[in-house]
mmCIF file of C-alpha atoms in Angstrom:
data_model
loop_
_atom_site.group_PDB
_atom_site.id
_atom_site.type_symbol
_atom_site.label_atom_id
_atom_site.label_comp_id
_atom_site.label_asym_id
_atom_site.label_seq_id
_atom_site.Cartn_x
_atom_site.Cartn_y
_atom_site.Cartn_z
ATOM 1 C CA UNK P 12 -41.411 86.336 -10.652
ATOM 2 C CA UNK P 13 -42.137 90.309 -11.313
ATOM 3 C CA UNK P 14 -42.602 92.211 -8.360
ATOM 4 C CA UNK P 15 -43.462 96.062 -8.676
ATOM 5 C CA UNK P 16 -41.275 98.095 -7.187
ATOM 6 C CA UNK P 17 -41.701 99.189 -3.535
ATOM 7 C CA UNK P 18 -42.406 102.822 -3.220
ATOM 8 C CA UNK P 19 -40.664 103.692 0.063
ATOM 9 C CA UNK P 20 -43.422 106.158 0.653
ATOM 10 C CA UNK P 21 -45.996 103.655 0.867
ATOM 11 C CA UNK P 22 -44.180 100.979 3.073
ATOM 12 C CA UNK P 23 -46.277 101.336 5.929
ATOM 13 C CA UNK P 24 -49.828 100.465 4.806
ATOM 14 C CA UNK P 25 -50.752 98.680 8.050
ATOM 15 C CA UNK P 26 -50.304 101.495 10.379
ATOM 16 C CA UNK P 27 -52.831 102.593 12.682
ATOM 17 C CA UNK P 28 -53.063 105.904 10.802
ATOM 18 C CA UNK P 29 -53.147 104.317 7.519
ATOM 19 C CA UNK P 30 -56.095 101.726 8.771
ATOM 20 C CA UNK P 31 -57.912 104.739 10.140
ATOM 21 C CA UNK P 32 -57.865 106.724 7.060
ATOM 22 C CA UNK P 33 -58.615 103.460 5.135
ATOM 23 C CA UNK P 34 -61.785 102.881 7.533
ATOM 24 C CA UNK P 35 -62.819 106.683 7.207
ATOM 25 C CA UNK P 36 -62.612 106.644 3.051
ATOM 26 C CA UNK P 37 -64.885 103.737 3.025
ATOM 27 C CA UNK P 38 -67.507 105.259 5.184
ATOM 28 C CA UNK P 39 -67.152 108.473 3.232
ATOM 29 C CA UNK P 40 -67.404 106.721 0.090
ATOM 30 C CA UNK P 41 -70.888 105.275 1.354
ATOM 31 C CA UNK P 42 -71.931 108.894 2.316
ATOM 32 C CA UNK P 43 -70.884 110.191 -1.157
ATOM 33 C CA UNK P 44 -73.108 107.893 -2.814
ATOM 34 C CA UNK P 45 -76.060 108.718 -0.670
ATOM 35 C CA UNK P 46 -75.782 112.470 -0.722
ATOM 36 C CA UNK P 47 -74.484 113.252 -4.035
ATOM 37 C CA UNK P 48 -76.454 110.519 -5.879
ATOM 38 C CA UNK P 49 -79.249 109.045 -4.332
ATOM 39 C CA UNK P 50 -80.694 112.048 -2.655
ATOM 40 C CA UNK P 51 -80.310 114.527 -5.745
ATOM 41 C CA UNK P 52 -82.206 111.987 -7.915
ATOM 42 C CA UNK P 53 -84.908 111.637 -5.090
ATOM 43 C CA UNK P 54 -85.281 115.272 -4.836
ATOM 44 C CA UNK P 55 -84.965 115.947 -8.571
ATOM 45 C CA UNK P 56 -87.687 113.053 -8.973
ATOM 46 C CA UNK P 57 -89.714 115.074 -6.127
ATOM 47 C CA UNK P 58 -89.256 118.613 -7.596
ATOM 48 C CA UNK P 59 -90.095 117.547 -11.406
ATOM 49 C CA UNK P 60 -93.043 115.460 -10.581
ATOM 50 C CA UNK P 61 -95.715 116.867 -8.262
ATOM 51 C CA UNK P 62 -99.058 115.391 -7.250
ATOM 52 C CA UNK P 63 -101.692 118.238 -8.061
ATOM 53 C CA UNK P 64 -104.406 118.792 -5.361
ATOM 54 C CA UNK P 65 -107.261 116.379 -6.413
ATOM 55 C CA UNK P 66 -106.212 115.120 -9.342
ATOM 56 C CA UNK P 67 -104.633 111.365 -9.418
ATOM 57 C CA UNK P 68 -101.353 110.717 -10.425
ATOM 58 C CA UNK P 69 -97.933 112.514 -11.005
ATOM 59 C CA UNK P 70 -97.190 115.652 -13.427
ATOM 60 C CA UNK P 71 -94.129 116.729 -14.988
ATOM 61 C CA UNK P 72 -93.614 120.196 -13.061
ATOM 62 C CA UNK P 73 -90.604 121.470 -15.041
ATOM 63 C CA UNK P 74 -92.632 123.490 -17.120
ATOM 64 C CA UNK P 75 -92.998 126.159 -14.273
ATOM 65 C CA UNK P 76 -89.593 127.006 -14.664
ATOM 66 C CA UNK P 77 -88.255 129.292 -17.309
ATOM 67 C CA UNK P 78 -85.649 128.087 -19.767
ATOM 68 C CA UNK P 79 -82.654 129.505 -18.167
ATOM 69 C CA UNK P 80 -83.833 127.993 -14.826
ATOM 70 C CA UNK P 81 -83.947 124.567 -16.509
ATOM 71 C CA UNK P 82 -80.480 124.955 -17.962
ATOM 72 C CA UNK P 83 -79.360 126.654 -14.453
ATOM 73 C CA UNK P 84 -80.663 123.127 -12.778
ATOM 74 C CA UNK P 85 -78.950 120.924 -15.436
ATOM 75 C CA UNK P 86 -75.900 122.611 -14.941
ATOM 76 C CA UNK P 87 -76.226 122.268 -11.067
ATOM 77 C CA UNK P 88 -77.024 118.845 -11.279
ATOM 78 C CA UNK P 89 -73.889 118.308 -13.581
ATOM 79 C CA UNK P 90 -71.514 119.788 -11.187
ATOM 80 C CA UNK P 91 -73.077 117.806 -8.308
ATOM 81 C CA UNK P 92 -72.321 114.550 -10.266
ATOM 82 C CA UNK P 93 -68.803 115.926 -11.057
ATOM 83 C CA UNK P 94 -68.234 116.506 -7.530
ATOM 84 C CA UNK P 95 -69.361 113.278 -6.376
ATOM 85 C CA UNK P 96 -67.261 111.144 -9.112
ATOM 86 C CA UNK P 97 -64.240 113.506 -8.505
ATOM 87 C CA UNK P 98 -64.458 112.946 -4.670
ATOM 88 C CA UNK P 99 -65.111 109.025 -4.634
ATOM 89 C CA UNK P 100 -61.931 108.846 -6.962
ATOM 90 C CA UNK P 101 -59.802 110.839 -4.538
ATOM 91 C CA UNK P 102 -61.492 108.648 -1.560
ATOM 92 C CA UNK P 103 -60.459 105.546 -3.520
ATOM 93 C CA UNK P 104 -56.759 106.896 -3.822
ATOM 94 C CA UNK P 105 -56.390 107.554 -0.121
ATOM 95 C CA UNK P 106 -58.113 104.043 0.544
ATOM 96 C CA UNK P 107 -55.426 102.310 -1.462
ATOM 97 C CA UNK P 108 -52.568 104.480 0.675
ATOM 98 C CA UNK P 109 -51.824 106.762 -2.214
ATOM 99 C CA UNK P 110 -51.674 110.129 -0.146
ATOM 100 C CA UNK P 111 -49.292 112.456 -2.095
ATOM 101 C CA UNK P 112 -49.348 112.151 -5.930
ATOM 102 C CA UNK P 113 -50.046 114.008 -9.016
ATOM 103 C CA UNK P 114 -53.387 112.035 -9.232
ATOM 104 C CA UNK P 115 -54.458 113.454 -5.816
ATOM 105 C CA UNK P 116 -53.347 117.174 -6.709
ATOM 106 C CA UNK P 117 -55.256 116.996 -10.069
ATOM 107 C CA UNK P 118 -58.518 115.323 -8.289
ATOM 108 C CA UNK P 119 -58.291 118.124 -5.617
ATOM 109 C CA UNK P 120 -58.052 120.807 -8.008
ATOM 110 C CA UNK P 121 -60.742 119.544 -9.962
ATOM 111 C CA UNK P 122 -62.833 119.271 -6.789
ATOM 112 C CA UNK P 123 -62.036 122.909 -6.082
ATOM 113 C CA UNK P 124 -63.006 124.125 -9.351
ATOM 114 C CA UNK P 125 -66.235 122.067 -9.343
ATOM 115 C CA UNK P 126 -67.094 123.679 -5.801
ATOM 116 C CA UNK P 127 -66.445 127.131 -6.875
ATOM 117 C CA UNK P 128 -68.594 126.816 -9.968
ATOM 118 C CA UNK P 129 -71.618 125.095 -7.977
ATOM 119 C CA UNK P 130 -71.391 128.444 -5.647
ATOM 120 C CA UNK P 131 -71.203 130.640 -8.676
ATOM 121 C CA UNK P 132 -74.175 129.113 -9.988
ATOM 122 C CA UNK P 133 -75.824 129.536 -6.598
ATOM 123 C CA UNK P 134 -75.133 133.100 -6.771
ATOM 124 C CA UNK P 135 -76.376 133.482 -10.296
ATOM 125 C CA UNK P 136 -79.381 131.557 -9.656
ATOM 126 C CA UNK P 137 -81.572 134.025 -7.962
ATOM 127 C CA UNK P 138 -80.531 136.797 -10.347
ATOM 128 C CA UNK P 139 -81.970 134.455 -13.277
ATOM 129 C CA UNK P 140 -84.963 133.655 -11.469
ATOM 130 C CA UNK P 141 -86.182 137.212 -10.523
ATOM 131 C CA UNK P 142 -84.620 138.805 -13.460
ATOM 132 C CA UNK P 143 -83.249 141.748 -11.181
ATOM 133 C CA UNK P 144 -79.532 142.654 -10.716
ATOM 134 C CA UNK P 145 -78.724 144.663 -7.686
ATOM 135 C CA UNK P 146 -75.287 145.695 -8.084
ATOM 136 C CA UNK P 147 -73.552 145.873 -4.469
ATOM 137 C CA UNK P 148 -74.923 142.524 -3.668
ATOM 138 C CA UNK P 149 -74.132 140.534 -6.323
ATOM 139 C CA UNK P 150 -70.431 141.624 -5.941
ATOM 140 C CA UNK P 151 -70.495 140.271 -2.391
ATOM 141 C CA UNK P 152 -72.825 137.525 -2.864
ATOM 142 C CA UNK P 153 -70.016 134.798 -4.005
ATOM 143 C CA UNK P 154 -67.869 135.647 -0.837
ATOM 144 C CA UNK P 155 -70.962 134.611 1.152
ATOM 145 C CA UNK P 156 -71.342 131.042 -0.234
ATOM 146 C CA UNK P 157 -69.485 128.264 1.514
ATOM 147 C CA UNK P 158 -69.059 126.664 -1.862
ATOM 148 C CA UNK P 159 -67.141 129.404 -3.383
ATOM 149 C CA UNK P 160 -64.921 130.123 -0.183
ATOM 150 C CA UNK P 161 -64.563 126.117 0.136
ATOM 151 C CA UNK P 162 -63.745 125.756 -3.622
ATOM 152 C CA UNK P 163 -61.068 128.499 -3.366
ATOM 153 C CA UNK P 164 -59.656 126.795 -0.194
ATOM 154 C CA UNK P 165 -59.656 123.360 -1.809
ATOM 155 C CA UNK P 166 -57.560 124.806 -5.062
ATOM 156 C CA UNK P 167 -55.310 126.407 -2.648
ATOM 157 C CA UNK P 168 -54.829 123.162 -0.814
ATOM 158 C CA UNK P 169 -54.142 121.386 -4.025
ATOM 159 C CA UNK P 170 -51.157 123.802 -5.072
ATOM 160 C CA UNK P 171 -49.829 123.119 -1.542
ATOM 161 C CA UNK P 172 -49.887 119.315 -2.085
ATOM 162 C CA UNK P 173 -48.370 119.852 -5.694
ATOM 163 C CA UNK P 174 -45.314 121.485 -3.679
ATOM 164 C CA UNK P 175 -45.283 118.861 -1.441
ATOM 165 C CA UNK P 176 -45.067 116.217 -4.045
ATOM 166 C CA UNK P 177 -42.374 117.905 -5.816
ATOM 167 C CA UNK P 178 -40.548 118.120 -2.393
ATOM 168 C CA UNK P 179 -41.303 114.476 -2.012
ATOM 169 C CA UNK P 180 -39.775 113.423 -5.572
ATOM 170 C CA UNK P 181 -36.966 115.746 -4.550
ATOM 171 C CA UNK P 182 -36.281 113.913 -1.248
ATOM 172 C CA UNK P 183 -36.541 110.293 -3.221
ATOM 173 C CA UNK P 184 -33.821 111.577 -5.701
ATOM 174 C CA UNK P 185 -31.306 112.755 -2.613
ATOM 175 C CA UNK P 186 -29.071 109.872 -1.492
#
């Protein structure tokens, strides 16, 4: 009988802390599906198809947006989908008891970059919509965006986790 080798850092998958992490991961996965998938689809459908006054039926409303605004909306939707997929994959790893691995580091780093990109798009969107660039405001806007600051924080945490993974591997090799 071939059994996979036991990872000494994953021995206790039934501890109270691990069970709590698994339960919270399942709950967060459901929230991710609702927040990042269902709600944006409903919101997009509601904004692209609107009922016009006394006319009957729904009409395509994206024609009111400029081409640049439409591209920004597409990029934002793609980034939100990327955030949802990446976060869902990270929650799957945590649910299975994998807490410190290079896969977690990679997913966290992607999550940080996607959040940072979403924040930058949020800063650029008003400039594209209005066509007005105010220099001091444009310089300070990225730092007032929670997505930019949160993205940078998650990127930093991914670097800390990468160092923790290296230390864990060194610890495993030490006799």
